C-alpha positions as YAML, in Angstrom:
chain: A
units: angstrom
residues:
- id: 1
  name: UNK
  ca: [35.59, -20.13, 87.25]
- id: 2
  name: UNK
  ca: [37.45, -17.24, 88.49]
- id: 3
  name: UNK
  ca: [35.78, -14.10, 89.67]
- id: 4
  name: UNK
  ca: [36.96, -11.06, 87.53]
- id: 5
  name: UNK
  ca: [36.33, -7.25, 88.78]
- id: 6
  name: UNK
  ca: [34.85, -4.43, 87.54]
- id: 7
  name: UNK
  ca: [38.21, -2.80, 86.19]
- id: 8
  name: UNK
  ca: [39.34, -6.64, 84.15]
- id: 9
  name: UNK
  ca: [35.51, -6.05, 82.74]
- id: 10
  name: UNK
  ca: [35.89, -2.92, 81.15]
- id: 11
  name: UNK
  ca: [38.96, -3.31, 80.17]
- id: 12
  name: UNK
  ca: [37.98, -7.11, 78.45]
- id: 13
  name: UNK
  ca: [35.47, -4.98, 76.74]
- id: 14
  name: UNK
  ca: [37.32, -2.43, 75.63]
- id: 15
  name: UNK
  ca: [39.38, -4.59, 73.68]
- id: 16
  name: UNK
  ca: [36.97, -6.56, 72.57]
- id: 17
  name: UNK
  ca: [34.42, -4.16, 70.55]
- id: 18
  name: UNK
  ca: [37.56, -1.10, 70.25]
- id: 19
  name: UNK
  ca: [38.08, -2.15, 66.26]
- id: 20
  name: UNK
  ca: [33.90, -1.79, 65.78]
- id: 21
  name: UNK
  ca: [34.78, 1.49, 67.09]
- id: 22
  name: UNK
  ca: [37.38, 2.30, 65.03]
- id: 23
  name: UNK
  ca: [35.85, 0.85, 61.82]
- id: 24
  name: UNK
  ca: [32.10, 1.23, 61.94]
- id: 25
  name: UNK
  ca: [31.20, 0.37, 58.43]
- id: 26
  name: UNK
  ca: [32.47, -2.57, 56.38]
- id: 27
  name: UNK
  ca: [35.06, -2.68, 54.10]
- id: 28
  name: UNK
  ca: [34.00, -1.48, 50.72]
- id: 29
  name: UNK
  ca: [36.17, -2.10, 47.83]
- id: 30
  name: UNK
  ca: [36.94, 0.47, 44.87]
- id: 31
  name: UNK
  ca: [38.37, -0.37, 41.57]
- id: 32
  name: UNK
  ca: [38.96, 2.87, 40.22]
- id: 33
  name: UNK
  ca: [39.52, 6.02, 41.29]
- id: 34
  name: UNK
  ca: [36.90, 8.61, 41.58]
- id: 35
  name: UNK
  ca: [37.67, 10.24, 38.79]
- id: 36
  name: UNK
  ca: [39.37, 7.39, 36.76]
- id: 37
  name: UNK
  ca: [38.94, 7.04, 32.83]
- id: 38
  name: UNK
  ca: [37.09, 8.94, 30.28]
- id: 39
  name: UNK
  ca: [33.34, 10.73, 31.22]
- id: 40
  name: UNK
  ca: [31.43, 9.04, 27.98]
- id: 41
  name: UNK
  ca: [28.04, 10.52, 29.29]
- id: 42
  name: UNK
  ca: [26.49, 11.78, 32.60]
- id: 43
  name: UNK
  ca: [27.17, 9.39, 35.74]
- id: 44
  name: UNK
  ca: [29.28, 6.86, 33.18]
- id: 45
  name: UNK
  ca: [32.98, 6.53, 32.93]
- id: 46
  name: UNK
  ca: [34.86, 4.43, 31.03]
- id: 47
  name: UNK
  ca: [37.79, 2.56, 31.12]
- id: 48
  name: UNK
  ca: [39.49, 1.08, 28.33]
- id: 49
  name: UNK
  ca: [41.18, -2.39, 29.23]
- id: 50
  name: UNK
  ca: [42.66, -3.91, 26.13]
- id: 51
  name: UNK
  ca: [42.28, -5.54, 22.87]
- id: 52
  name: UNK
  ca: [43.26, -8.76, 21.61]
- id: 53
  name: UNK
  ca: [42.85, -11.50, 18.63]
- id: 54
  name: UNK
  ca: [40.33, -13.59, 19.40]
- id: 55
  name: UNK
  ca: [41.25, -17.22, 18.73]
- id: 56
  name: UNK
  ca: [37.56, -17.98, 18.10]
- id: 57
  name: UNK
  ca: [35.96, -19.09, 14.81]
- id: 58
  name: UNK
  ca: [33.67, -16.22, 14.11]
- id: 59
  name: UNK
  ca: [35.66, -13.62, 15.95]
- id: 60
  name: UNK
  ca: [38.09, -11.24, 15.03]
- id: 61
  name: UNK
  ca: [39.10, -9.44, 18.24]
- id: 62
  name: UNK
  ca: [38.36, -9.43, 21.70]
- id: 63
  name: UNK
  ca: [37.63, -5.39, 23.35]
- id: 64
  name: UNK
  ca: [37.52, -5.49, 27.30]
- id: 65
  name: UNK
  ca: [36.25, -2.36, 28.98]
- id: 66
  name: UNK
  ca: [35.10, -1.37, 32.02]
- id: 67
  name: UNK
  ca: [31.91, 1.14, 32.96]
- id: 68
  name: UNK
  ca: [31.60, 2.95, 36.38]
- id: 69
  name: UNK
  ca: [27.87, 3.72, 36.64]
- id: 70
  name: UNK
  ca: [27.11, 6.12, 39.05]
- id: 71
  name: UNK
  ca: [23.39, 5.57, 41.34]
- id: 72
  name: UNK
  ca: [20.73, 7.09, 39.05]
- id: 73
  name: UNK
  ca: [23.22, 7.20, 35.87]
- id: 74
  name: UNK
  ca: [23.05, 4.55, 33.09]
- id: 75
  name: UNK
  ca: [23.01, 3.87, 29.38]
- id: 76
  name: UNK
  ca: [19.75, 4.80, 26.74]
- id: 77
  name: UNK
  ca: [18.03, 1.82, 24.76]
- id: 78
  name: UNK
  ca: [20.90, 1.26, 21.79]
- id: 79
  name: UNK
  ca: [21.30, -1.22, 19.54]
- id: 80
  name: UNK
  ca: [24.04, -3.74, 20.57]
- id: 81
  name: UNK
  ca: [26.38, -3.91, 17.89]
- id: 82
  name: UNK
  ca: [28.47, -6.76, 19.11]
- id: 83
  name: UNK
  ca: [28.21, -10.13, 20.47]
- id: 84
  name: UNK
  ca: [28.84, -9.19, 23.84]
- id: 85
  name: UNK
  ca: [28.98, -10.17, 27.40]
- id: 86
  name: UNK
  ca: [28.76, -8.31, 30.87]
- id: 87
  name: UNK
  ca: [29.79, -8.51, 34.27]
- id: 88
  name: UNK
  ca: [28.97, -6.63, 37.01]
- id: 89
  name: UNK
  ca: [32.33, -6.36, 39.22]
- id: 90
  name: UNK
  ca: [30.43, -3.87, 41.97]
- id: 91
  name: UNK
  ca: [27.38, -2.49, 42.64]
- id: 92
  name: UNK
  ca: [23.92, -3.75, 41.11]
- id: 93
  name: UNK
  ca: [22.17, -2.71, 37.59]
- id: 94
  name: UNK
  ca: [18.83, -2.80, 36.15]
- id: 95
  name: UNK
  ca: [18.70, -4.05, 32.78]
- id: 96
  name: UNK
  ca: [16.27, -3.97, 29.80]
- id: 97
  name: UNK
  ca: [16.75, -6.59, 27.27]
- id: 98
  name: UNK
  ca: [13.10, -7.75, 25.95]
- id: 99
  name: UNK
  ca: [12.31, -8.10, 29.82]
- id: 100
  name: UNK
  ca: [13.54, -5.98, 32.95]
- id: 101
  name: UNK
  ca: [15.60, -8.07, 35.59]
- id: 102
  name: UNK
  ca: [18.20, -7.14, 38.07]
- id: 103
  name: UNK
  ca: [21.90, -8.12, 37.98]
- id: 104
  name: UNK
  ca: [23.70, -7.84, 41.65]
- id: 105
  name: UNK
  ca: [27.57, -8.10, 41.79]
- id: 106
  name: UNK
  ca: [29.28, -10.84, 40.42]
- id: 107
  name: UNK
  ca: [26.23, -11.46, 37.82]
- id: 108
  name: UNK
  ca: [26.93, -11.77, 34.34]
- id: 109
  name: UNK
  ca: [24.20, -11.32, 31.18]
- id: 110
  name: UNK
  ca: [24.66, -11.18, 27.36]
- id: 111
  name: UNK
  ca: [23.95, -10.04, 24.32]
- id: 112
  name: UNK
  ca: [23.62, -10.33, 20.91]
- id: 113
  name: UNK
  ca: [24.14, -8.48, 18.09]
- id: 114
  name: UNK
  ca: [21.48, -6.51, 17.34]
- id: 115
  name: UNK
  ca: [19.29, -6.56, 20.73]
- id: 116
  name: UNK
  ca: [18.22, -3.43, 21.92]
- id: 117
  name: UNK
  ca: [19.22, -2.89, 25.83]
- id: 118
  name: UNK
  ca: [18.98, -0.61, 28.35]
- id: 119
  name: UNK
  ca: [20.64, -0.16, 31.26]
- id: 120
  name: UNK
  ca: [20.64, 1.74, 34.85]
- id: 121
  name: UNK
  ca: [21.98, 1.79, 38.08]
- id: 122
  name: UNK
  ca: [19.07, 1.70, 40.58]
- id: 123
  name: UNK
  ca: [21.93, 1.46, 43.67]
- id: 124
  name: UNK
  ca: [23.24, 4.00, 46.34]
- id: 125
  name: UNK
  ca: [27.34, 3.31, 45.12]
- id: 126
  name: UNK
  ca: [28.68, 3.61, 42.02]
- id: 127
  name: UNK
  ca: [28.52, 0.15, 39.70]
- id: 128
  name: UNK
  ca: [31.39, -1.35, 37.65]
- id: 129
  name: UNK
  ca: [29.93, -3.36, 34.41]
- id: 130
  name: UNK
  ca: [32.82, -5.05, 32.49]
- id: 131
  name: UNK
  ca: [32.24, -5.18, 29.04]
- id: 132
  name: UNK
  ca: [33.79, -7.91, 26.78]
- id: 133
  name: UNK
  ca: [32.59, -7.13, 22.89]
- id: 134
  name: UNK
  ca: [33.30, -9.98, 20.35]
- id: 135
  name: UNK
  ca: [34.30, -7.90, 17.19]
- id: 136
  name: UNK
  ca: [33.41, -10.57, 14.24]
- id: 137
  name: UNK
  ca: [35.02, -11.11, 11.23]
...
């Protein structure tokens, strides 16, 4: 192997760990804008996505939404009033539902009409829960 001097060394360095430099943290992805959507209550935002028939049996429509949960921020114990199913796009939340568990990005829970949940962000970065509510008949 060939020798290489002091000066190739630093330079091979350099330009080696230079983007680490540059970039120290990774990548970290936001949906919305930091003020996107409507303030429904302190910490949560909401984003209205759409609603459509639902081509289901029991189901009239299908409502999408999206939440942005800030750290510390979250929603009381309510009454669910629709079939309904969650997924958490970013972030992490703590849910209530009968038991307390955790749901981490990319997790998805449910509920059911009439369920009482509660839910909180116990994170350091804000948390975006889609919401998908079966309307019924």
């Amino acid at each position: 192997m060939a020798t290489m001097d002091r000066r190739t060394a630093i330079t091979l360095g350099a330009t080696i760990f230079a983007p680490a430099a540059l970039f120290p943290g990774s990548a970290k992805s936001e949906i919305y804008a930091r003020h996107a959507g409507l303030e429904v209550m302190p910490g949560v935002r909401r984003i209205d996505l759409g609603r459509w028939p639902a081509a289901l049996p029991n189901y009239r429509s299908i409502v999408m939404t999206d939440y942005v949960v800030a750290p510390g921020a979250g929603f009381p114990p309510e009454k669910i009033r629709f079939d309904t199913i969650y997924h958490v796009l970013e972030g992490e939340l703590r849910v209530k539902k009968g038991r307390e568990f955790r749901v981490p990005a990319g997790g998805v829970f449910v509920g059911v009409t009439g369920e009482t949940r509660e839910v909180t962000n116990p994170g350091q970065v804000d948390t975006v829960m889609r919401v998908i509510a079966l309307k019924a008949r």
